[in-house]
Each structure stands twice: as C-alpha cells, then as structure tokens.
Coordinates of C-alpha atoms in Angstrom, one line a residue:
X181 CA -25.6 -31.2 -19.9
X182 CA -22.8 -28.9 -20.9
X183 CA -21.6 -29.4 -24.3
X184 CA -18.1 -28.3 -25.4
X185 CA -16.7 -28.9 -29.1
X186 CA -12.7 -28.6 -30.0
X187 CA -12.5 -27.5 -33.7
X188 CA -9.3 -28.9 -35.6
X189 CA -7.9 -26.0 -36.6
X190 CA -4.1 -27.4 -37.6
X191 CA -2.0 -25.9 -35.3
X192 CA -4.2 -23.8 -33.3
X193 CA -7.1 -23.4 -30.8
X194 CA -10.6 -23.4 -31.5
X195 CA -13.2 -24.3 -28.6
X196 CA -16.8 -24.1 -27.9
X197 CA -18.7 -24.9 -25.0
X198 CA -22.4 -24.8 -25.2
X199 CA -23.8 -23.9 -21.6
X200 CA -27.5 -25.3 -20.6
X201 CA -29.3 -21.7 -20.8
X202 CA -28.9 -21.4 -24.4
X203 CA -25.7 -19.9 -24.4
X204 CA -22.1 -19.9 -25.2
X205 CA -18.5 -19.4 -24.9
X206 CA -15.7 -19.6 -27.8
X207 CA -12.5 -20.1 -25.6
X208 CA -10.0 -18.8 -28.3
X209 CA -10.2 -18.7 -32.0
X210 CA -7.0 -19.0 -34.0
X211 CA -5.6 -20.9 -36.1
X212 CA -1.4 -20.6 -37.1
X213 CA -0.3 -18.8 -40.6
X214 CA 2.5 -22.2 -40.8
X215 CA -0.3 -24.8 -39.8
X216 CA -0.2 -27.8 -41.9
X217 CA -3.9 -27.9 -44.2
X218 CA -6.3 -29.1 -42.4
X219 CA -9.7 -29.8 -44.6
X220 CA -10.9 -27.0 -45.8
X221 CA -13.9 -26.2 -42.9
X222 CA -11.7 -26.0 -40.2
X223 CA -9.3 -22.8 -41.2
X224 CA -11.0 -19.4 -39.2
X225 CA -11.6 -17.4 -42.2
X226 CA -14.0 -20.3 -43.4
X227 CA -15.7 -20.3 -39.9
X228 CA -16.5 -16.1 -40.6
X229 CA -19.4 -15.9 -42.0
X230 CA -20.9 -12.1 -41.8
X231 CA -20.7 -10.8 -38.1
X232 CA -21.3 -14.2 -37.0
X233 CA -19.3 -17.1 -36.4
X234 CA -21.5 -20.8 -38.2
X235 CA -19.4 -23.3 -35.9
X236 CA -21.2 -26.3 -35.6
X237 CA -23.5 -26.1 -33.8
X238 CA -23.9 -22.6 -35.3
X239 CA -23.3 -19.8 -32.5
X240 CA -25.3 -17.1 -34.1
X241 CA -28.7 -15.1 -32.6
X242 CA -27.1 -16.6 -29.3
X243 CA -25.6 -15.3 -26.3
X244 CA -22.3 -15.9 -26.7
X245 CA -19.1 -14.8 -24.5
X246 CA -15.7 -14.8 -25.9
X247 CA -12.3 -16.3 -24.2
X248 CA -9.0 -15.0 -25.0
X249 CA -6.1 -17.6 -23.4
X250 CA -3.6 -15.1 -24.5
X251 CA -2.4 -13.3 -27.9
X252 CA -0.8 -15.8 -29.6
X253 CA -1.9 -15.7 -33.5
X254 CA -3.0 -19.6 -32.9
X255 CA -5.0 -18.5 -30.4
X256 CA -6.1 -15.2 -31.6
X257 CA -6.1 -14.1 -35.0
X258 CA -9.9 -15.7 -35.6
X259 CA -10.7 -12.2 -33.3
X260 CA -8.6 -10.6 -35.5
X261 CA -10.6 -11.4 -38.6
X262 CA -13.8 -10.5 -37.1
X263 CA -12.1 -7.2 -36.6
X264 CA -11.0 -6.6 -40.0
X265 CA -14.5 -7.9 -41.1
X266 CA -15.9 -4.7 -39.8
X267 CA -18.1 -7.4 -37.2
X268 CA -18.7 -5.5 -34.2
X269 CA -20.5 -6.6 -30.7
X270 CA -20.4 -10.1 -32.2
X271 CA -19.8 -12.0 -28.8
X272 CA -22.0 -10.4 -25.2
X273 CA -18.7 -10.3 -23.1
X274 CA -15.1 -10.9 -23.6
X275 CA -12.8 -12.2 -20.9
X276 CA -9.1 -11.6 -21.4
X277 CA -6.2 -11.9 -18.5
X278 CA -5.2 -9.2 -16.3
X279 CA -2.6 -7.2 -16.9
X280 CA -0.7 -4.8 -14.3
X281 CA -0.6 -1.6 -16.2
X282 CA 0.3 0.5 -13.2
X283 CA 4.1 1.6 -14.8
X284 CA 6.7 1.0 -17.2
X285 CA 8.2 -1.6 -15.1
X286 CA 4.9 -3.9 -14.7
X287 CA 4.2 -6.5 -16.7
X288 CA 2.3 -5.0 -19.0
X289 CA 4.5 -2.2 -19.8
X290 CA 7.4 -4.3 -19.6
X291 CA 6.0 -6.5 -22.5
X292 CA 4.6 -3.2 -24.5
X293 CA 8.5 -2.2 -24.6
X294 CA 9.0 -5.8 -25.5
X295 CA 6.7 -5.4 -28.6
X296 CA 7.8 -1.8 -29.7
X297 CA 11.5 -3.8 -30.0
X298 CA 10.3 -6.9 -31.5
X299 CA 7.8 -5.4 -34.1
X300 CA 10.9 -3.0 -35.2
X301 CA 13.5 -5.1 -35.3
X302 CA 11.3 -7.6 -37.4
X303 CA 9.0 -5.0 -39.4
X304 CA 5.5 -6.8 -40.0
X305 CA 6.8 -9.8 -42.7
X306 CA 7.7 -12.4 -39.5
X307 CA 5.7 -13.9 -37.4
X308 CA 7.3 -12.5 -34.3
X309 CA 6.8 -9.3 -35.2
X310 CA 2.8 -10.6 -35.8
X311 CA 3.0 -12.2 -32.2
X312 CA 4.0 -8.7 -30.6
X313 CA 1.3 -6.2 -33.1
X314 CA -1.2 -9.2 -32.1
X315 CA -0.8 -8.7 -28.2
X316 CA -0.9 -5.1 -28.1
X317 CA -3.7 -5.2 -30.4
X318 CA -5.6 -7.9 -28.0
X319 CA -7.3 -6.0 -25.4
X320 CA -9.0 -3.2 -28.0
X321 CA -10.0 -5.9 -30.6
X322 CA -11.3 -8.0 -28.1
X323 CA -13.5 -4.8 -26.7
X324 CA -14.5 -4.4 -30.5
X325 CA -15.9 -8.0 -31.4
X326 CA -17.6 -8.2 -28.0
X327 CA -20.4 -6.2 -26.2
X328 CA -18.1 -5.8 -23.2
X329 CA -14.6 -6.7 -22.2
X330 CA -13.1 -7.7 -18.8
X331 CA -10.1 -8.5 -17.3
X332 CA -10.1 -11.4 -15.0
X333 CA -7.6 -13.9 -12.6
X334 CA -7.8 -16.3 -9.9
X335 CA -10.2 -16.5 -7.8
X336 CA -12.8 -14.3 -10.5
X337 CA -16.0 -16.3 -11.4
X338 CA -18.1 -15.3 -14.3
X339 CA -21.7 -14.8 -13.0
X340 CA -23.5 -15.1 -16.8
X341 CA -22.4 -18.3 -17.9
X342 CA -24.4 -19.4 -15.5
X343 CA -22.5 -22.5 -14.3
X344 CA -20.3 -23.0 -12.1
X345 CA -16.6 -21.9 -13.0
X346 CA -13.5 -20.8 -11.8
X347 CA -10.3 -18.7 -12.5
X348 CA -7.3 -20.2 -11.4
X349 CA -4.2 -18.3 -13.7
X350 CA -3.4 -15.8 -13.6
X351 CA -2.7 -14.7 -10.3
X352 CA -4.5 -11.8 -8.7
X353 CA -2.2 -8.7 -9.3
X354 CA -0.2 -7.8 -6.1
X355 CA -1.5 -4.5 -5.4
X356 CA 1.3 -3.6 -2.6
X357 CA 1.0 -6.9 -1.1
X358 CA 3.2 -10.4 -1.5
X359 CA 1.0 -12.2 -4.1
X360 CA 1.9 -15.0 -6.3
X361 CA 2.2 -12.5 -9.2
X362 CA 4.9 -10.4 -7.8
X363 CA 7.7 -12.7 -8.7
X364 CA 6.7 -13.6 -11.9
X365 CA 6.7 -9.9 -12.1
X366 CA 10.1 -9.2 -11.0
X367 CA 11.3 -12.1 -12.9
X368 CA 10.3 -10.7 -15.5
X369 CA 11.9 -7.0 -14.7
X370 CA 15.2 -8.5 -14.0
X371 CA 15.4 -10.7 -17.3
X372 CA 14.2 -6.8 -19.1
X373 CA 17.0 -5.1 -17.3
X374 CA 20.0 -8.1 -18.0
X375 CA 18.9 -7.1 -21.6
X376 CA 18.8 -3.6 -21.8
X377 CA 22.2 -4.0 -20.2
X378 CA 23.9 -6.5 -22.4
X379 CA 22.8 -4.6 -25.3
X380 CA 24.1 -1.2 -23.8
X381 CA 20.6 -0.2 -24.5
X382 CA 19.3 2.6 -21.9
X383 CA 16.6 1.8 -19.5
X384 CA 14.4 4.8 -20.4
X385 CA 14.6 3.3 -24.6
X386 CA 11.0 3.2 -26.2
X387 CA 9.5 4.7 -23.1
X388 CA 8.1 7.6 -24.5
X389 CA 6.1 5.6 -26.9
X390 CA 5.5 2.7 -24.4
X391 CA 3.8 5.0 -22.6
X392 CA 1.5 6.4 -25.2
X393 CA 0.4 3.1 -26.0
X394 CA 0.2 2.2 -22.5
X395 CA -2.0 5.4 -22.1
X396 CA -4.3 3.7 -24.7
X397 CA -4.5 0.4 -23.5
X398 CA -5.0 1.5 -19.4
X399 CA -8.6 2.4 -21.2
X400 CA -9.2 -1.8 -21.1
X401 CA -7.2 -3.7 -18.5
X402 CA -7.9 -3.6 -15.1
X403 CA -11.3 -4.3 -14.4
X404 CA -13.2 -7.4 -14.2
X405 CA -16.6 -8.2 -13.4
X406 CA -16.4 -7.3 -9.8
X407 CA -14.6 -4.0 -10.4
X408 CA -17.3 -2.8 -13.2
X409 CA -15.8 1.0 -13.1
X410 CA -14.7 2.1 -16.4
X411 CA -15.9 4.5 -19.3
X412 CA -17.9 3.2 -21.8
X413 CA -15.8 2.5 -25.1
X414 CA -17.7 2.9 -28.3
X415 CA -16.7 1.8 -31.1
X416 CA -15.1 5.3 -32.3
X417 CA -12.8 5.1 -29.5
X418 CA -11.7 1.7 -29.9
X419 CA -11.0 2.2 -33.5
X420 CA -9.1 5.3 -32.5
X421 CA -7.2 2.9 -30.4
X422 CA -6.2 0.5 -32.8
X423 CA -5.5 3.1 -35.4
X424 CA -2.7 4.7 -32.5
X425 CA -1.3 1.6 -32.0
X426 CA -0.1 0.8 -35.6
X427 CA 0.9 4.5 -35.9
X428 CA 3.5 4.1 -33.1
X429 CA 4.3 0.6 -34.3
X430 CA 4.8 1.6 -38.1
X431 CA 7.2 5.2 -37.3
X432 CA 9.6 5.2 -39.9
X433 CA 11.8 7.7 -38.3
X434 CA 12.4 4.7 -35.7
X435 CA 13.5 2.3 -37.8
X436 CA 17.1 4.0 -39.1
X437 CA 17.2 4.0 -35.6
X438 CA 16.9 0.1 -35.1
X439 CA 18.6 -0.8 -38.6
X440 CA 21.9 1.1 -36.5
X441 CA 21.6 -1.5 -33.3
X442 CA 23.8 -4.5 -33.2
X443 CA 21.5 -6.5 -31.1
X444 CA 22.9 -9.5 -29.5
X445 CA 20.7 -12.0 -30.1
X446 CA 16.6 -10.9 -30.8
X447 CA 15.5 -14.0 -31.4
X448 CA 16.7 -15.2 -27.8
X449 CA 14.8 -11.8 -26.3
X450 CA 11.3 -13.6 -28.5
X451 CA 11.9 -17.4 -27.7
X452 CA 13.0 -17.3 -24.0
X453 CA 11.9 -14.2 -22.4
X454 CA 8.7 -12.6 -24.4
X455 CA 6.7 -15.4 -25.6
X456 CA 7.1 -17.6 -22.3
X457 CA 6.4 -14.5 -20.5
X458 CA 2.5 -14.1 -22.6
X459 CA 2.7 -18.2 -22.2
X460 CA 3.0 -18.0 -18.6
X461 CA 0.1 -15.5 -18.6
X462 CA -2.3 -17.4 -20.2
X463 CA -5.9 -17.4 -18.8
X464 CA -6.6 -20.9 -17.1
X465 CA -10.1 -21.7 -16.0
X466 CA -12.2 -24.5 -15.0
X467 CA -16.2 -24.7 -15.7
X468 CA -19.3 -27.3 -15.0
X469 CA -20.9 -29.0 -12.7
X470 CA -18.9 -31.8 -10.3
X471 CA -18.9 -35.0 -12.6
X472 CA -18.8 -32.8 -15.8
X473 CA -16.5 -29.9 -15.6
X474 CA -13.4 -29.5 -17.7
X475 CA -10.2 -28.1 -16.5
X476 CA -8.7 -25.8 -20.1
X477 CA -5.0 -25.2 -19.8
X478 CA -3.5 -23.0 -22.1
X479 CA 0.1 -22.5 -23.1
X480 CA 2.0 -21.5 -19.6
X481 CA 5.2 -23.8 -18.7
X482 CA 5.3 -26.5 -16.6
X483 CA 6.4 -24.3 -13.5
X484 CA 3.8 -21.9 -14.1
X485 CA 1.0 -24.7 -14.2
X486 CA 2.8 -26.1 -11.0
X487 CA 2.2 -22.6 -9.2
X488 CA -1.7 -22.4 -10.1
X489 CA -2.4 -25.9 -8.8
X490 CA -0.3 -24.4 -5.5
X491 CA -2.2 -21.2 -5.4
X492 CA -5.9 -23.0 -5.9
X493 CA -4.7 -25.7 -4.2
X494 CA -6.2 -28.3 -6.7
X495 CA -5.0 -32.0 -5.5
X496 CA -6.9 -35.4 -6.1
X497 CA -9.3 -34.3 -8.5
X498 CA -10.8 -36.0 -11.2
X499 CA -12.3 -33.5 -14.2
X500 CA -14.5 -35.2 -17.5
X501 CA -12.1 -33.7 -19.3
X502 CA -9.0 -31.7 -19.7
X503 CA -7.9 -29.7 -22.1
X504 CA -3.9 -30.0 -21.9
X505 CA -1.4 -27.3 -22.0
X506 CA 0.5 -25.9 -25.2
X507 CA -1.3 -28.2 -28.1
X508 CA 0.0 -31.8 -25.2
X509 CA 3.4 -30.4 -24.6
X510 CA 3.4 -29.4 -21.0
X511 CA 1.8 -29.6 -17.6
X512 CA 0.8 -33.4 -17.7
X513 CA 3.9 -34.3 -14.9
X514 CA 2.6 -31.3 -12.9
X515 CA -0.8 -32.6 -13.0
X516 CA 0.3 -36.1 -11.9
X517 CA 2.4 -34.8 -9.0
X518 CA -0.9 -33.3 -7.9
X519 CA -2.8 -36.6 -8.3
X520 CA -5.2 -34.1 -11.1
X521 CA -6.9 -36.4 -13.5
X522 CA -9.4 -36.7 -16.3
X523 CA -12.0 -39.1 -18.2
X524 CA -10.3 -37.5 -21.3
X525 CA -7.5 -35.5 -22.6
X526 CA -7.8 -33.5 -25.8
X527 CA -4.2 -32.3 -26.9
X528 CA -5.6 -29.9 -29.7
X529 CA -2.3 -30.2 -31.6
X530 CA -1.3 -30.1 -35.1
X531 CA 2.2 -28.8 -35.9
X532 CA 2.9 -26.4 -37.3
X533 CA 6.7 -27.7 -38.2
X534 CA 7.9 -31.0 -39.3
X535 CA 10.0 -31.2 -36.6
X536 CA 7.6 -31.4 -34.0
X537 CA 7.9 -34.8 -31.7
X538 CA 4.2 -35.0 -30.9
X539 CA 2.2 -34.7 -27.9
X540 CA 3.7 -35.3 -24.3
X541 CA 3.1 -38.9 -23.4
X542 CA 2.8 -38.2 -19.9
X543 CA -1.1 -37.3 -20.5
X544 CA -1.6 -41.2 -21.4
X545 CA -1.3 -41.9 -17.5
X546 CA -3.6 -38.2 -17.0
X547 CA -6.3 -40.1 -18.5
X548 CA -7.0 -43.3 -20.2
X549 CA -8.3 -41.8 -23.6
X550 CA -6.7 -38.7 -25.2
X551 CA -7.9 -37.1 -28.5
X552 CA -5.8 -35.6 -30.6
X553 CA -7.1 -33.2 -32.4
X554 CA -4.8 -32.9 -35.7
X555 CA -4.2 -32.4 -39.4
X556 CA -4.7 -36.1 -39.7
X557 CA -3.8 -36.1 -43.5
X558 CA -0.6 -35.7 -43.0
X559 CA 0.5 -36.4 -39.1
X560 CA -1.7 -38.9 -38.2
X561 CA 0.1 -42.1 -39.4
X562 CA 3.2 -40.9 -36.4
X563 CA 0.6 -41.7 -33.4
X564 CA -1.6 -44.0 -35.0
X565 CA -0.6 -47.3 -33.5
X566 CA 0.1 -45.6 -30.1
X567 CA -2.5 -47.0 -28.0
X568 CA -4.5 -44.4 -25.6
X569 CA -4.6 -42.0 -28.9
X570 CA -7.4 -41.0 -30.7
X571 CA -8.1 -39.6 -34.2
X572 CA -11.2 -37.6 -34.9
X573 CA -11.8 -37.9 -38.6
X574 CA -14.0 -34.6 -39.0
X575 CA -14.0 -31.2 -38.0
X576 CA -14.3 -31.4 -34.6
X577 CA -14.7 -33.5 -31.5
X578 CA -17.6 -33.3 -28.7
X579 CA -18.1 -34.3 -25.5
X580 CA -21.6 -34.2 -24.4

C-alpha cells in the first residue's frame, strides 16, 4: 500500500509518498521565510541532515525521486538548502514542469525577462525578488540535488516509480500545432507587451541578458523521460550555471539603470501577471492504484485547474485523497463542477499573514474529512469548531 506523509511546514509544502518497491518521492520541499513557527521539527533546515533528508520515515540509502510543483520559495527553497549544503545527487531523478524555451517570446523567456526586471527593481532583500532568483535558479539546482532532471507535462508517465501515475498540467507544449498551451502562451505575451508599452519600456529591454541566461538554462528544459537526448551535466557545469545566473542577476552597472525608471506599478507586474503565470504552470499529477491514488494540485487558478480537468478529461471520479490547490484556496468549485471527489482533502495551509481567511470551504462538500495541515499554536482555534476540519497535532499526517 502506497504511503504518502504531508509534513507541516507553516506556510509551505512538504510531501512524501512512499511507493511499495522501497522507494520514494518528495513532491516539493519548502517552507515560507514569513510562515508563522511551526514546532521546531517541521522548518526544512531542521529536516537537512548531511546529504540526506531524516523525514519520517527517514528517506535516506533509498531511492528517492524529487518533485518540483513550481519555484515558489514555499515550495522550493528545502532544494535550495540542499544546494547550498554542498549535497549533491541526493534524490535518483528530478521532475520539474516543462518550459518552452524555444525564444524570447515563449514562456520561459518571457518570465526570464520577467525575473531580470523583478530581481532589479527589488535587489535580493524582498521576497519577490527571492521568488524570481528562485525560478531561474530552479531547473540547475534541481539537476544538482538529483541524479537526473526531467522536464515533464500532460500525458508523461514516470516509468520508475513503478505505479501507476499520470501528468495532467501542464499542457504539452504546442510545437507548431493548436495545443492547450498556446493560449496560455499568448496570454501571457500580450499581458508582457501591454507592459512594456505602458511603461514606454522597449520590447528588445533585458534581451541581451535574457538570452544569456536563456542560453544556460536551454541545457535543462526540454526533455522528459521519453525524449532522453541531452548532454550529460556534471556537477562542474551546473555550478557554472548557477554561478552565471547570479552574475547577470547581481550587474551593478544595471541597476543606475533601473533606480532612473519610473515604473508604474511593479508590484501589479509580481501579483497579477508573474506569479499567477508560475501558479498556473505548476506541475499537477495523479499517482496509485484505482481505490488508492491521490490527485496533488498545486498552486494554478481556478481557470487553469478547470482547463486540466478539460484536457484529461477527468469527470466522476472519486480519488483516496486530494491534495487541494494553493494551501485550500482554489480549485474545489472546479472540482465539483466535474463531479471530482475524494475520501480526504489535506489543505496543507498555514499562513503566512494574519490576514489570511482560511481554507476554501468549498472542499467540505470535495470530501467529507479535510486535514488541515497548520501552525496549530497559533491558527488553530479559527477552524476548530468547524465541523469537517481536522487538526493533526504532530509533525505530519499519513495516509496509509
């Protein structure tokens, strides 16, 4: 029987599933620099323990795959720390989701330009400018802390956990054809070029350098399992990598040029076009065997989530478990307009701000039971008498 174990983490994501031929997979491993305290096992850098990872049960002398959602420092930064921990080939494979890379214009290079603006704007002290260093960063630290990194989307199946599973987000990248991911694409393009306009910015601004990085970075994405073709990346070259990256990203003969922009409004370029844009790409999968598979949304909007049930044309089924999108937040009406259900929900929550209003309540008629995976020392008390909602009181929850 497949095991799989949500860590609380605060606000964050932290998830094992233990797979019946003695292996594993971590499906993201981060936890947020604003998350609340949680107790004092359950922060990442107290789950690093030498070039292992002791979760519980311990994942170490095991082969163990690594899952990246998307680069979001609550999803991410425990990849991060393995990094920076000089722990190398600590996971067999890493799975991360495609990117087009083809141009300037696709969305990958779209969002490297994206990042160049935001980390420059910002420098490195906010956590926006974290968010964009951690996405660029993703794909080369992900080939660093793992054995092998590939790119996957819908319809991909990875052959060496051994049970049966499925990709279902993000779309398979439109190679010339009318795919699903062409107008999320040119969404995307459109919402770049309004910006560059409104700002008086020209189109061709940051290319050079979004190129150079993109140069780098065409070195991991697009490949997946089924499309093995690619150099083989020491660990030289993926240092080298890295090392580039934060050169660009740090140019100080840039900044005078960004401190001289009157921009209209960056924080609106972060909170409604780049971070939904790396939401909506988030890696969604579903794994195990009919009667105890889980569905794992990550952090893409409701439409988004409405477009992969479309496109894998998931109606009237009934998982063991889901795990909801965006901490509870989204994709529980779109799962009920598709008549998608499970035995139990696990909103793996925790907030990082005061102000947040809790889990979307929707999930309650998803599934009888949903776990809330929290800091409950100091949230608890708002959804304690709301009936359907559980409070694990340790580390982590399991279901067998």
């Amino acid at each position: 029987m497949m095991q799989t174990t949500f860590y609380n983490v605060g606000h964050g994501e932290a998830i094992f599933i233990e797979l019946d031929n003695g292996g594993g997979i971590v499906r993201d491993f981060g936890r947020s620099r604003h998350a609340k305290r949680t107790h004092n096992c359950c922060c990442p850098s107290s789950m690093l323990g030498g070039c292992c990872v002791p979760m519980k049960p311990p994942i170490c002398c095991r082969k163990v795959d690594a899952v990246l959602s998307h680069a979001h420092e609550d999803h991410f930064n425990g990849f991060k720390l393995l990094y920076d921990n000089a722990c190398k080939n600590v996971f067999e494979n890493g799975y991360i989701p495609w990117f087009a890379m083809s141009d300037l214009d696709a969305l990958g290079g779209i969002l490297i330009k994206y990042s160049l603006l935001l980390y420059r704007y910002y420098s490195d002290s906010s956590i926006i400018a974290a968010h964009a260093k951690h996405w660029l960063l993703a794909a080369p630290v992900m080939a660093s802390v793992c054995k092998k990194l590939w790119c996957v989307c819908a319809g991909d199946q990875v052959r060496s956990w051994d049970v049966p599973n499925k990709i279902l987000w993000p779309p398979r990248p439109s190679q010339g054809q009318p795919q699903p991911s062409q107008g999320h694409e040119d969404e995307l393009q459109k919402k770049w070029s309004a910006y560059l306009d409104k700002n008086g910015l020209p189109d061709n601004f940051l290319s050079d350098e979004a190129e150079e990085i993109q140069a780098i970075l065409k070195r991991f994405y697009g490949t997946s399992p089924g499309n093995p073709q690619r150099d083989e990346l020491s660990s030289e070259k993926v240092d080298q990598a890295i090392t580039t990256i934060n050169t660009v990203l740090t140019r100080n003969e840039s900044r005078a040029e960004f401190s001289a922009l009157k921009w209209s409004s960056p924080r609106h370029l972060y909170y409604k076009k780049y971070k939904p844009s790396i939401d909506n790409h988030s890696l969604i999968f579903e794994i195990g065997e009919p009667g105890n598979d889980g569905l794992f949304l990550s952090d893409a909007h409701d439409q988004t989530i409405k477009k992969m049930l479309t496109l894998n044309t998931l109606n009237d089924k009934q998982y063991k478990f889901i795990k909801s999108g965006h901490h509870g937040n989204r994709g529980a009406k779109e799962l009920l307009a598709h008549n998608v259900s499970g035995d139990v929900v696990v909103n793996c929550c925790g907030p990082a701000s005061s102000n947040w209003k809790g889990p979307d309540d929707n999930y309650l008629r998803v599934s009888k039971e949903v776990v809330v995976c929290l800091d409950w020392n100091n949230n608890s008390k708002k959804w304690q008498n709301k009936k359907g909602y559980f409070h694990p009181q340790e580390c982590y929850f399991r279901i067998p």
